[in-house]
XYZ file of C-alpha atoms in Angstrom:
90
model
C -0.612 5.140 5.876
C -0.941 1.400 5.201
C -3.747 2.038 2.738
C -1.575 4.527 0.810
C 1.283 2.010 0.701
C -1.101 -0.684 -0.533
C -2.398 1.583 -3.289
C 1.179 2.392 -4.328
C 1.865 -1.331 -4.693
C -0.804 -1.576 -7.406
C 0.967 0.932 -9.629
C 4.393 -0.714 -9.407
C 5.252 -2.259 -12.776
C 7.191 -5.121 -11.154
C 5.556 -6.369 -8.008
C 6.405 -9.453 -5.955
C 4.589 -11.806 -8.308
C 4.640 -10.077 -11.732
C 1.867 -10.853 -14.192
C 4.210 -10.681 -17.183
C 6.160 -13.652 -15.778
C 3.538 -15.662 -13.884
C 0.511 -14.927 -16.060
C -2.899 -14.896 -14.414
C -1.430 -16.222 -11.148
C 0.455 -12.939 -10.944
C -2.770 -11.191 -10.014
C -3.148 -13.195 -6.811
C -0.813 -10.936 -4.852
C -2.799 -7.908 -6.029
C -6.136 -9.481 -5.093
C -4.696 -10.614 -1.772
C -3.425 -7.122 -0.991
C -6.817 -5.664 -1.882
C -8.565 -8.055 0.492
C -6.008 -7.377 3.238
C -6.674 -3.652 2.830
C -10.432 -4.212 3.031
C -9.946 -6.393 6.133
C -7.914 -3.605 7.776
C -10.653 -1.087 7.017
C -13.256 -3.522 8.351
C -11.292 -4.010 11.602
C -10.784 -0.293 12.140
C -14.112 1.141 10.954
C -16.502 -1.830 10.697
C -17.981 -3.229 7.503
C -20.598 -0.459 7.258
C -17.852 1.980 6.234
C -16.949 -0.212 3.255
C -20.588 -0.843 2.377
C -21.131 2.897 2.031
C -18.901 2.829 -1.069
C -19.510 -0.779 -2.149
C -21.472 -1.002 -5.409
C -22.254 -4.715 -5.305
C -24.294 -6.783 -2.864
C -23.451 -6.675 0.852
C -23.629 -10.472 0.837
C -20.781 -10.624 -1.692
C -18.602 -8.304 0.391
C -19.178 -10.380 3.511
C -18.240 -13.536 1.566
C -15.067 -11.886 0.228
C -13.991 -10.779 3.682
C -14.627 -14.148 5.298
C -14.655 -17.277 3.118
C -12.684 -15.994 0.131
C -10.111 -14.261 2.312
C -9.367 -17.535 4.141
C -8.983 -19.420 0.844
C -6.655 -16.789 -0.553
C -4.487 -16.844 2.586
C -3.980 -20.587 2.046
C -3.160 -20.065 -1.635
C -0.663 -17.324 -0.823
C 1.098 -19.773 1.504
C 1.679 -21.938 -1.576
C 2.599 -19.079 -3.904
C 4.892 -17.109 -1.602
C 7.770 -19.631 -1.833
C 7.656 -19.335 -5.648
C 7.815 -15.552 -5.411
C 10.690 -15.758 -2.917
C 12.553 -18.084 -5.272
C 11.952 -15.703 -8.184
C 13.313 -12.809 -6.108
C 16.346 -14.877 -5.068
C 15.318 -14.912 -1.425
C 15.329 -18.696 -1.169
């Protein structure tokens, strides 16, 4: 169910951090959600399940799910307050 909800988020024209307002930074929430979804799949089914459909190198996937994921979590901590302000939540 979470995966379906995450996919639905990608087709919303106005997401939490819209690209048409924030430019390239607006894609960070989409990339973050994609990595969160991959992490959930990895936790539930192991990385081999993702690798079965992964078209790039396994090394790249492992880097995305470890190093890059940690970096993006830190960046989202900086960006989330801006999104909350934009949405009038702060």
